[in-house]
Short mmCIF file of C-alpha atoms in Angstrom, two decimals:
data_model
loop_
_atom_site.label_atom_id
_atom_site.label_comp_id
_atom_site.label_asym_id
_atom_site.label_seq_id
_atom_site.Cartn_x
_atom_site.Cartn_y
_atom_site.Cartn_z
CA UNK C 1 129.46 -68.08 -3.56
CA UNK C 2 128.21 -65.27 -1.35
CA UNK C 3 129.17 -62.16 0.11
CA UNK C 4 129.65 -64.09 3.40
CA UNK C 5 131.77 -67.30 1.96
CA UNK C 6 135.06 -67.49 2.81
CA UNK C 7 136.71 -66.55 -0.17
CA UNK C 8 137.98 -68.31 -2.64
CA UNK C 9 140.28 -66.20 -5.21
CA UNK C 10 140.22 -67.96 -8.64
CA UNK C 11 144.00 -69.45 -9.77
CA UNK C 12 146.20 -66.87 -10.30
CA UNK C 13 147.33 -68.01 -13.82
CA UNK C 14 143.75 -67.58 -15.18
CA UNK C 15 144.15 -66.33 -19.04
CA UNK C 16 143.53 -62.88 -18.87
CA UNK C 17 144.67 -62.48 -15.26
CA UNK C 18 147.33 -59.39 -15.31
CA UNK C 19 150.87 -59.96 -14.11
CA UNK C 20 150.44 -57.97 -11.32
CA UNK C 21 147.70 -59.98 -9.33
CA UNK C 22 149.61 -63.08 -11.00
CA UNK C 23 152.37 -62.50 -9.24
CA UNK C 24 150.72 -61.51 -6.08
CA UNK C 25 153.02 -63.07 -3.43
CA UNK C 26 151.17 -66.19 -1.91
CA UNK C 27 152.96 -66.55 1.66
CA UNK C 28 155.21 -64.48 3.66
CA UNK C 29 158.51 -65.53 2.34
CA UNK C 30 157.06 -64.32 -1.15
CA UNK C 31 156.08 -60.84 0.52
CA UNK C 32 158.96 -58.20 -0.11
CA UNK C 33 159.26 -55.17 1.67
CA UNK C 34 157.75 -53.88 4.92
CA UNK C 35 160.37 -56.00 7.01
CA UNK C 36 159.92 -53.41 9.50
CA UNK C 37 156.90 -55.08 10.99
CA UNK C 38 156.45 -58.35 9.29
CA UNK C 39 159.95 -59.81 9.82
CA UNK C 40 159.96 -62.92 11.70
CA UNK C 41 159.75 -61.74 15.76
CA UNK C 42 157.71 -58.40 15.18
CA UNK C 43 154.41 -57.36 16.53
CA UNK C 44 152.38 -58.23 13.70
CA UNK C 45 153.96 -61.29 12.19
CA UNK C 46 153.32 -62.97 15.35
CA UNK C 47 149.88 -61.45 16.09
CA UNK C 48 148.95 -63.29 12.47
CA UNK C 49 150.26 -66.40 12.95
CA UNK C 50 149.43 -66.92 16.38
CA UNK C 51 145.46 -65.81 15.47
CA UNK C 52 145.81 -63.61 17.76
CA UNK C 53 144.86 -60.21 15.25
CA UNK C 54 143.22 -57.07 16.63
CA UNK C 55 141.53 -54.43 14.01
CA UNK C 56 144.12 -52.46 12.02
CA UNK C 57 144.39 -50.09 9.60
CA UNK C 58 147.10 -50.39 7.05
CA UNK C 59 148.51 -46.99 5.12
CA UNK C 60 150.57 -46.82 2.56
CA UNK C 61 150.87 -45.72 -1.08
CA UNK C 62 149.93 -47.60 -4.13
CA UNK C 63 151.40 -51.01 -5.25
CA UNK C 64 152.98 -51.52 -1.03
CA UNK C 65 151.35 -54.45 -0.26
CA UNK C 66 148.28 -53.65 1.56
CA UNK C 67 145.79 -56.12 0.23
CA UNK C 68 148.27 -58.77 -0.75
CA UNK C 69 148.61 -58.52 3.68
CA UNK C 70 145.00 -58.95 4.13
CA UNK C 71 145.25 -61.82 1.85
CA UNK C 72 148.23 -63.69 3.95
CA UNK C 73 146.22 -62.98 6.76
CA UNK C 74 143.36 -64.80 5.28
CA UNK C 75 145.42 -67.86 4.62
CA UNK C 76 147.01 -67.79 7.81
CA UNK C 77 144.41 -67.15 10.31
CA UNK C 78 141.81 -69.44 11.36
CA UNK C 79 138.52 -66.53 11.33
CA UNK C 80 136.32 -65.89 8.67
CA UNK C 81 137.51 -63.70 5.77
CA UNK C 82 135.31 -61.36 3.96
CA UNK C 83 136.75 -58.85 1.59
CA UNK C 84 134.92 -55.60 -0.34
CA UNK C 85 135.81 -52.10 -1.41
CA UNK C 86 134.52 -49.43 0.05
CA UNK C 87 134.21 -48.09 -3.23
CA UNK C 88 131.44 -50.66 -4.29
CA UNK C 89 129.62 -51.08 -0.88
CA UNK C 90 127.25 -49.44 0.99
CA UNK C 91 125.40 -49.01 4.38
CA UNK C 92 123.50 -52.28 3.37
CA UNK C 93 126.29 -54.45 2.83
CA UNK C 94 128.05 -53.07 5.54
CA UNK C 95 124.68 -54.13 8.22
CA UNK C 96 124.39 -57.39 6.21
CA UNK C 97 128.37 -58.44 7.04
CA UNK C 98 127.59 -57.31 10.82
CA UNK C 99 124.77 -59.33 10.89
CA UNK C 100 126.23 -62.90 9.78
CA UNK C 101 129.62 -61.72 11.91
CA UNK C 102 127.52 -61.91 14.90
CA UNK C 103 125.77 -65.18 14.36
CA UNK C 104 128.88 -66.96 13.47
CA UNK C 105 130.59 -65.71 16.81
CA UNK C 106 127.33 -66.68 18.76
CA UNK C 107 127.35 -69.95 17.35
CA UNK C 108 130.56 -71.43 16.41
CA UNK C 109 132.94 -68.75 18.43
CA UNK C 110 134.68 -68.10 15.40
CA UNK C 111 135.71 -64.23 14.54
CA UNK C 112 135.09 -62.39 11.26
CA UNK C 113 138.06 -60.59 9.53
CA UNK C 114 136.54 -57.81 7.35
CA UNK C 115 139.10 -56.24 5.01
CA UNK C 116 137.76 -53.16 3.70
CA UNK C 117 140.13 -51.55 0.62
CA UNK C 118 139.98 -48.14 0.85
CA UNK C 119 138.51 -47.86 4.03
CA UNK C 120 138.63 -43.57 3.80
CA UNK C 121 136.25 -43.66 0.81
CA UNK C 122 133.61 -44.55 3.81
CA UNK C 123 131.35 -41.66 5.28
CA UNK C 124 131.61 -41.53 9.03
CA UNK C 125 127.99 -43.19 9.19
CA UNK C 126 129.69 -45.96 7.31
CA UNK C 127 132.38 -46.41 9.46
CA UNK C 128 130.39 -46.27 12.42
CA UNK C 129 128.48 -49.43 11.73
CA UNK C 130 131.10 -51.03 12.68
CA UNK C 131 132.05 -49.60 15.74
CA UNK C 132 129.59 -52.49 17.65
CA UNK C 133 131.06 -55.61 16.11
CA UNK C 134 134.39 -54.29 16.15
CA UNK C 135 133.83 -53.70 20.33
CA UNK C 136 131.97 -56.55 20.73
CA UNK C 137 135.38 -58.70 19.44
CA UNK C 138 133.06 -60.19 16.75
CA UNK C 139 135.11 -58.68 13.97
CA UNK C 140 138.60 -58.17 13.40
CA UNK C 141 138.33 -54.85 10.81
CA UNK C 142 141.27 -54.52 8.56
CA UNK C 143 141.23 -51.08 6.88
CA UNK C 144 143.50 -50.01 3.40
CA UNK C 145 143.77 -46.54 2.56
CA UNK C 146 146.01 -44.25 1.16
CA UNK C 147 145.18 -41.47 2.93
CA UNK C 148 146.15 -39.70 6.45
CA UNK C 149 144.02 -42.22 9.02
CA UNK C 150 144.07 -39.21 11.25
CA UNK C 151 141.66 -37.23 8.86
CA UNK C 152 140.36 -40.06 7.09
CA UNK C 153 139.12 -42.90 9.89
CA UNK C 154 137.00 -41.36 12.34
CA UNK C 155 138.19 -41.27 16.37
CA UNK C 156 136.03 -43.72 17.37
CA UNK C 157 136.88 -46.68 15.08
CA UNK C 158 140.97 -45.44 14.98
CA UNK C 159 140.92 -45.51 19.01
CA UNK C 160 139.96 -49.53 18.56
CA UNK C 161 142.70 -49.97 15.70
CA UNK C 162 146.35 -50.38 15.72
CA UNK C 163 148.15 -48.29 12.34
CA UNK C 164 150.26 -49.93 10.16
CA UNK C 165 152.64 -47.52 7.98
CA UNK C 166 153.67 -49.09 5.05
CA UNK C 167 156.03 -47.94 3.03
CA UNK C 168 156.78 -47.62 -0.57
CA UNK C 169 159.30 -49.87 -1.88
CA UNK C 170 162.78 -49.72 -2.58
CA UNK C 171 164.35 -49.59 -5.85
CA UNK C 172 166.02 -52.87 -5.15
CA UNK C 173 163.21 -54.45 -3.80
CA UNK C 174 161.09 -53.25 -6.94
CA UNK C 175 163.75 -54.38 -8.91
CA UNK C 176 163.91 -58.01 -7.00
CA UNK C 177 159.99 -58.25 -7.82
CA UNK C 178 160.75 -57.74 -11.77
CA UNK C 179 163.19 -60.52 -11.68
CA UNK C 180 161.18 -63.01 -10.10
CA UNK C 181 158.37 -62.02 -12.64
CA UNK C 182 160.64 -62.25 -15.86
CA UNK C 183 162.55 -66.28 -14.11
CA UNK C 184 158.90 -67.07 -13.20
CA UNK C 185 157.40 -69.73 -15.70
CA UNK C 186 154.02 -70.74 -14.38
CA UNK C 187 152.96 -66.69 -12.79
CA UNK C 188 155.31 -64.98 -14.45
CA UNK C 189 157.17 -64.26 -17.74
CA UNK C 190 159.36 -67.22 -17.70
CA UNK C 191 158.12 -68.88 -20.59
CA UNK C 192 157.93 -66.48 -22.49
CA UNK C 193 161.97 -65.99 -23.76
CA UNK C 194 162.08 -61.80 -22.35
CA UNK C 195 164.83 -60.72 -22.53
CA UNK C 196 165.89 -57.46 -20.97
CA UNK C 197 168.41 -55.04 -21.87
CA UNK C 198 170.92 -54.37 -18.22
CA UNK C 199 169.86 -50.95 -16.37
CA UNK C 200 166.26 -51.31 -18.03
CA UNK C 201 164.93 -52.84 -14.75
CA UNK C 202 166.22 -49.93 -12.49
CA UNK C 203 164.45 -47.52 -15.19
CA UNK C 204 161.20 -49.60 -14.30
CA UNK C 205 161.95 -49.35 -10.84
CA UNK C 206 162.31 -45.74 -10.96
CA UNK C 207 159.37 -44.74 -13.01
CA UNK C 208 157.09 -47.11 -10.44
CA UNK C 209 158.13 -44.39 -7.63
CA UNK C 210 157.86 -47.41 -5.42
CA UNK C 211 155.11 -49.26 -6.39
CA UNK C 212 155.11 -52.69 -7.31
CA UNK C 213 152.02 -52.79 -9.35
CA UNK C 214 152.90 -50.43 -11.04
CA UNK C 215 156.48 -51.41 -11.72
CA UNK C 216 154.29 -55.04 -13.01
CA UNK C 217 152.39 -53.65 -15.61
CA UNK C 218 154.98 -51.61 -17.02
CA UNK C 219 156.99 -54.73 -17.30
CA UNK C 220 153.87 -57.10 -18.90
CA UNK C 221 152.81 -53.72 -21.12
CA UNK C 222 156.79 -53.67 -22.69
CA UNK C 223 156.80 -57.42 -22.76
CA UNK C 224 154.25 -57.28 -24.78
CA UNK C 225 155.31 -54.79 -27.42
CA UNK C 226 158.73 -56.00 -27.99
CA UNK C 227 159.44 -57.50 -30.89
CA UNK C 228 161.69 -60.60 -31.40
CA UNK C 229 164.90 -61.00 -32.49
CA UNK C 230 166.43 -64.14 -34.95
CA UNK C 231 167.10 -66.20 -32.33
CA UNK C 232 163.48 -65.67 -31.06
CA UNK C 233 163.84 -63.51 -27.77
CA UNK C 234 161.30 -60.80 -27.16
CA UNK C 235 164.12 -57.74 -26.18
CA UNK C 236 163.24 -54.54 -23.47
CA UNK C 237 165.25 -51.96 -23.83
CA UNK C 238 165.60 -48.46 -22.46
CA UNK C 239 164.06 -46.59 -25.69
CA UNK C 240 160.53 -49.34 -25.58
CA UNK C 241 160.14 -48.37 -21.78
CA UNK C 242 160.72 -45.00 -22.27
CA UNK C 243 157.89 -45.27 -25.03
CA UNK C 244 155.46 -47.67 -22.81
CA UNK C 245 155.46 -45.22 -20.00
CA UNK C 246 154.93 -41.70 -22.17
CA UNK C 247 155.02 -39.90 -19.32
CA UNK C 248 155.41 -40.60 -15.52
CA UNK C 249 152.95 -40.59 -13.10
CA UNK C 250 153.63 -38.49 -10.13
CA UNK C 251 152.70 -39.18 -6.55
CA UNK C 252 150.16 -36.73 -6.01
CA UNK C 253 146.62 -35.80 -4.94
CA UNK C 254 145.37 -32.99 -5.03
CA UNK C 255 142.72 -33.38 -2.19
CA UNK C 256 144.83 -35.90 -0.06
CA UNK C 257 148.06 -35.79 2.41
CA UNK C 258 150.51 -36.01 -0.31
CA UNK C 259 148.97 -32.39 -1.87
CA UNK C 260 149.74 -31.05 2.05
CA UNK C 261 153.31 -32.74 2.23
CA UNK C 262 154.18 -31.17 -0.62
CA UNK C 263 152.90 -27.59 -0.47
CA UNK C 264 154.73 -28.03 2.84
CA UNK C 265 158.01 -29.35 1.55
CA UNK C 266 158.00 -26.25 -0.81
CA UNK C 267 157.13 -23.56 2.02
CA UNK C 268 160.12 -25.32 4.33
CA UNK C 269 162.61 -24.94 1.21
CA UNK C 270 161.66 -20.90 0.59
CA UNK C 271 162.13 -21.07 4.24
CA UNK C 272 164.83 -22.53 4.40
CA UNK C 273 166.47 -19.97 1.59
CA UNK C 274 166.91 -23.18 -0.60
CA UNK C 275 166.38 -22.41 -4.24
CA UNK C 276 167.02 -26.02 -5.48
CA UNK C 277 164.48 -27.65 -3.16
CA UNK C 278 162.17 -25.23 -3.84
CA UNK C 279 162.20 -25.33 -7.50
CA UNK C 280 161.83 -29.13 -7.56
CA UNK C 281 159.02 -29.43 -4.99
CA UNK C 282 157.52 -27.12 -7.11
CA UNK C 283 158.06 -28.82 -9.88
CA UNK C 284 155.93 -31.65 -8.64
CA UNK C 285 153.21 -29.88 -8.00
CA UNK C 286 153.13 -28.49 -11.63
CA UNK C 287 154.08 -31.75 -13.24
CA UNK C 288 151.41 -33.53 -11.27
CA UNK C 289 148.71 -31.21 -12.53
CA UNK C 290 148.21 -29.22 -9.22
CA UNK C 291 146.07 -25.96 -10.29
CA UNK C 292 148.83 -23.39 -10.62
CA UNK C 293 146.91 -20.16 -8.94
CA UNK C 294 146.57 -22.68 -6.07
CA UNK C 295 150.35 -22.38 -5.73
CA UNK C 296 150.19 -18.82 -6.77
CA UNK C 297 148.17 -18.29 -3.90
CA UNK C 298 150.45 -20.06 -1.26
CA UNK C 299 153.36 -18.36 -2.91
CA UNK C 300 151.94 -15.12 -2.58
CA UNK C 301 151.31 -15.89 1.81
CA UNK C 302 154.68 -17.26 1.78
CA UNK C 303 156.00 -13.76 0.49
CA UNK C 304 153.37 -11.96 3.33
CA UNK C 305 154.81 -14.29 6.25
CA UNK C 306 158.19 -15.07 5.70
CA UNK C 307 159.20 -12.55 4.09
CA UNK C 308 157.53 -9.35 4.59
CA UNK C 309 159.11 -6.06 4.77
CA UNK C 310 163.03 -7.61 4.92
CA UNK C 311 161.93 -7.83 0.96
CA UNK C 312 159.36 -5.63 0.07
CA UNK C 313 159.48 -6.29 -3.86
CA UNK C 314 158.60 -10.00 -3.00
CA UNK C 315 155.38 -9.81 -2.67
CA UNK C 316 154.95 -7.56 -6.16
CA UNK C 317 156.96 -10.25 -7.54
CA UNK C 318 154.47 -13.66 -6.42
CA UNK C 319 151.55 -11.05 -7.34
CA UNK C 320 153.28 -10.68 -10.61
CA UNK C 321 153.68 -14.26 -10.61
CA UNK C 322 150.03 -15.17 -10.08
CA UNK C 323 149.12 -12.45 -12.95
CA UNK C 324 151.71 -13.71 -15.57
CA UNK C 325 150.27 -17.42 -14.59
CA UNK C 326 146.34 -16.01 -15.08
CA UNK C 327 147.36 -14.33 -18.61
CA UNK C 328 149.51 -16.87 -20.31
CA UNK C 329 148.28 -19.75 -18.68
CA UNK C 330 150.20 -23.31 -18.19
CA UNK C 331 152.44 -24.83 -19.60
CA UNK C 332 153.75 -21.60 -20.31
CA UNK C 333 152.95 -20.06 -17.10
CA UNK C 334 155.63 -22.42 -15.20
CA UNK C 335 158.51 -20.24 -15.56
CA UNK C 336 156.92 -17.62 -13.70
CA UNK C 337 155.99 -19.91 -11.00
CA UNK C 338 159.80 -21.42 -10.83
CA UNK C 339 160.82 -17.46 -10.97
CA UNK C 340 158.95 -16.43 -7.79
CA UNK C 341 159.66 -19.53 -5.80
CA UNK C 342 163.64 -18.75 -6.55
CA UNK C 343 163.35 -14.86 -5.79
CA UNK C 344 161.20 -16.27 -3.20
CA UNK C 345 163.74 -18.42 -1.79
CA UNK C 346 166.73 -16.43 -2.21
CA UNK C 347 164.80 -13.61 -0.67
CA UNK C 348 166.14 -11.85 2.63
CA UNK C 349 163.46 -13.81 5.71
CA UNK C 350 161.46 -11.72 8.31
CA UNK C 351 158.15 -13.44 9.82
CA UNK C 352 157.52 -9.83 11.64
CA UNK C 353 154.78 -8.93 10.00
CA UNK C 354 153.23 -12.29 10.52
CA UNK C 355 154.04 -12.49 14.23
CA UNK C 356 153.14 -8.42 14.66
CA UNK C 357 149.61 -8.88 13.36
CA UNK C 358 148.84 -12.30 15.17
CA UNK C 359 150.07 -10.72 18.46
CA UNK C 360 147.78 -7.46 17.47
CA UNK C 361 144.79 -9.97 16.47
CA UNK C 362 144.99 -11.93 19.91
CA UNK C 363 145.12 -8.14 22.13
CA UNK C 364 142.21 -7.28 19.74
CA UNK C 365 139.92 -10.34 20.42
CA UNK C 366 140.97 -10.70 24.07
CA UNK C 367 141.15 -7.08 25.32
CA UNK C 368 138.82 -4.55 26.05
CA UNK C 369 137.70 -3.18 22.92
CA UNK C 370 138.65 0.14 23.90
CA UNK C 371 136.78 3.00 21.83
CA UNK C 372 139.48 4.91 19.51
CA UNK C 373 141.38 7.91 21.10
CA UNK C 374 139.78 11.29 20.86
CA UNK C 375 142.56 13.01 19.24
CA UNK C 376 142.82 10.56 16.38
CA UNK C 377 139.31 10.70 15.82
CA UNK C 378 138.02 12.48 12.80
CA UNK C 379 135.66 15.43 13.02
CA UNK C 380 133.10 15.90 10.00
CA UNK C 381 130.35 17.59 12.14
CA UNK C 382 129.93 20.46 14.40
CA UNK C 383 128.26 17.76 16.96
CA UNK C 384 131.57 16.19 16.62
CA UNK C 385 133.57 18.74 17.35
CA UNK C 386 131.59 19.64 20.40
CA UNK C 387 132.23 16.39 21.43
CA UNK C 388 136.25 16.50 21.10
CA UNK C 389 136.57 14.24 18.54
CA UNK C 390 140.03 15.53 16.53
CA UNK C 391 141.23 17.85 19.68
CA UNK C 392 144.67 17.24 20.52
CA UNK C 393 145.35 15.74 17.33
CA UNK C 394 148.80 16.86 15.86
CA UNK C 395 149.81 17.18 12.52
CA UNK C 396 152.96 14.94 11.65
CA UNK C 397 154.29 16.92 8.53
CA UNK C 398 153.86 19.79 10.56
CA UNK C 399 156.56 18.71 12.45
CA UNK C 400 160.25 19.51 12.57
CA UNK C 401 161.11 15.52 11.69
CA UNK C 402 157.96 14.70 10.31
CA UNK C 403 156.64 12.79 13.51
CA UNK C 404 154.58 14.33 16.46
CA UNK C 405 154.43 13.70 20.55
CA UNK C 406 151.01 11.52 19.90
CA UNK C 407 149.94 8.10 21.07
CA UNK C 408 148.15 6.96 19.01
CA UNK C 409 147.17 3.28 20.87
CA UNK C 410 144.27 2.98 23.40
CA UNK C 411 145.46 3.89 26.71
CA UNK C 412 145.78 0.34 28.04
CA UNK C 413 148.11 -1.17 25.47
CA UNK C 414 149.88 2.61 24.94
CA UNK C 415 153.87 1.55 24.84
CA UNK C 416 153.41 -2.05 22.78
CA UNK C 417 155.39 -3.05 20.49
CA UNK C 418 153.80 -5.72 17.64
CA UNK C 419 156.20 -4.91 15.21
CA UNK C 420 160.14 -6.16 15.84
CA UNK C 421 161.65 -6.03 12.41
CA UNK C 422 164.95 -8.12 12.39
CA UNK C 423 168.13 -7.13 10.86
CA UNK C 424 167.77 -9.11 8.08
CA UNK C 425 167.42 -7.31 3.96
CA UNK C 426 165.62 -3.98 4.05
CA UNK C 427 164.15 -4.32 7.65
CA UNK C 428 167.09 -3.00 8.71
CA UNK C 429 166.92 -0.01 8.09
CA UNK C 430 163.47 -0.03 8.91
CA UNK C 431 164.55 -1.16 12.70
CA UNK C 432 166.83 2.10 12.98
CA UNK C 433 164.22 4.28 11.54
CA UNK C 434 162.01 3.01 14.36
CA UNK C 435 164.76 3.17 16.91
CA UNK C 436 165.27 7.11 15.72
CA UNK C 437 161.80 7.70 15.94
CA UNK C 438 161.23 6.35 19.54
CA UNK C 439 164.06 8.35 20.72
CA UNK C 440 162.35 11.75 19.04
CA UNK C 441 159.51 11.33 20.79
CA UNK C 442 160.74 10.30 23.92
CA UNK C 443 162.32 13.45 23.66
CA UNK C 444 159.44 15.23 22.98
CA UNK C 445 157.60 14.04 26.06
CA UNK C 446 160.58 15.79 28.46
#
């Protein structure tokens, strides 16, 4: 068979063949989850099964169903199906698949679906050839990723698609899947006398964090190592699980959208003075292997921004934190982390700092760059002094409270305020310093 042939997928109970793609649902009423759009009435059910597809792109995380859909879709539609990773293919293939996807339109008026798993693996020059099949209605493009479409799929060929957000599955539903496979005798485990202890399912369910793949090969790899009993039954229970899976696998890359939820997720906690949801988004960053300076780093902006001066200590404390991390390294360096992000988010907030210097940033860029003040102006040189630079100037400890009748702002912004400190932890008494100081020298200008 070709790259072009319509494909043929070899039978699912091969020897060999993993659980997982034995168990791969073969028709809708098999498909679980994602009822949202393929329940019987909705957009896309009835765009299938009427032939009537246009491109799409279909995100989700792991194990949701995304090529199993591009499968149905196959089966159900009349229109050519090829199939390739994006992984394994190049420019080449890519022209090739255009090419025949063309001629088969031009001659027999039948359409092309091109299912490309993990579509966002593709350069843009990739993606762009094909941009003039997908316009010219020769080929319906179905795209798999895991990753954001709206960084990963460039304008041109997202404009032409419809999204598809899958989500990841239930606990139920994961569980439902595990049942089928364990009753199943010709796909699944049926014939195989597993038996499994109650609750160990929902274990497998939750380790899978929604993914059914996943959820699969846990359930063939503690199959496999259980041993039998007398009467001949292979038994799962909670301690072989807990042994197949080691440790669990957390959601998480570190160069994708999930990395930016959850950086985000902890920030909004802090925020949010929340010291449980910070510690455990946190947590998942650590657990998941995230470089631990990176969060150092974010901790320390977080203590700049949202904190500021209502807390002064808390940004000694995330530098702290990032030192302590940099010395003693990880594991051990997680405490320190968890530390700061508590202190952090138990901290008094202020974003005054952050919103005085991007109000004093935008004045700087979009105003006059006036030239500094004379009087504030130092004065190394006798050419200098000639000049006036330093005349006028007034010493502040000279004064009687320690601050002088002296602007100290170019003329056109002279009377702005950037800095508003709230109420809130130490900038309090920061605000009625201010306030004090205002009113001496308003004084001192009557």
């Amino acid at each position: 068979m070709s790259l072009f042939d319509d494909p043929e997928p070899p039978p699912a109970t091969t020897a060999g063949t993993p659980l997982a793609e034995r168990m791969r649902p073969a028709s809708f009423d098999e498909f679980v989850g994602q009822q949202e759009i393929l329940a019987s009435g909705k957009p896309l059910r009835e765009a299938i099964e009427r032939d009537k597809l246009q491109s799409l792109i279909l995100w989700g995380p792991p194990g949701t169903g995304k090529t199993t859909l591009a499968r149905l879709i196959a089966k159900v539609t009349r229109a050519r199906f090829v199939s390739f990773s994006a992984v394994l293919a190049g420019i080449k293939e890519i022209k090739e698949v255009m090419a025949v996807a063309e001629q088969t339109r031009r001659s027999t008026g039948r359409r092309t679906i091109v299912f490309v798993d993990e579509i966002h693996r593709f350069n843009k020059s990739q993606q762009d050839a094909f941009l003039p099949r997908v316009e010219a209605g020769d080929i319906v493009l179905i795209g798999a990723t895991t990753e954001n479409p709206s960084f990963e799929v460039n304008a041109a060929l997202l404009s032409r698609s419809k999204v598809f957000v899958l989500r990841a599955l239930s606990e139920p539903e994961i569980v439902g899947i595990l049942e089928r496979a364990l009753k199943d005798p010709d796909r699944g485990l049926g014939s195989q006398s597993v038996e499994v202890e109650p609750g160990v399912l929902e274990t497998m369910a939750r380790f899978s964090n929604g993914d059914a793949r996943a959820a699969l090969n846990l359930l063939e790899l503690a199959a496999a190592a259980a041993s039998s009993g007398t009467d001949g039954h292979a038994k799962v229970d909670l301690a072989l699980v807990q042994q197949a899976v080691q440790r669990r696998a957390l959601l998480y890359d570190k160069s994708g959208e999930e990395h930016y939820n959850i950086i985000s997720a902890l920030h909004k906690s802090m925020r949010n003075s929340d010291p449980d949801a910070s510690v455990y988004w946190l947590a998942r960053m650590i657990e998941a292997g995230e470089d631990p300076l990176y969060i150092a780093r974010r901790l320390i902006r977080f203590a700049s921004e949202d904190i500021g001066n209502a807390d002064p200590q808390a940004l000694g404390v995330a530098v702290a934190a990032k030192d302590a991390v940099h010395f003693i390294g990880m594991p051990e360096g997680n405490t320190a982390l968890a530390q700061c992000a508590i202190y952090l988010a138990t901290a008094p907030k202020s974003n005054a700092v952050y919103m005085a210097y991007n109000e004093a940033a935008e004045d700087a860029l979009r105003q006059i760059a006036e030239p500094v003040p004379l009087h504030i102006r130092n004065a190394p040189t006798r050419l200098m002094k000639e000049l006036n630079y330093g005349k006028g100037y007034k010493y502040a400890h000279n004064e009687a409270e320690g601050i002088a009748d002296m602007d100290c702002l170019p003329s056109s912004l002279q009377g702005k305020q950037y800095y508003r400190p709230t109420t809130r932890g130490f900038e309090e008494e920061v605000s009625k310093r201010l306030e004090e100081w205002r009113k001496l020298r308003d004084k001192a200008k009557t």
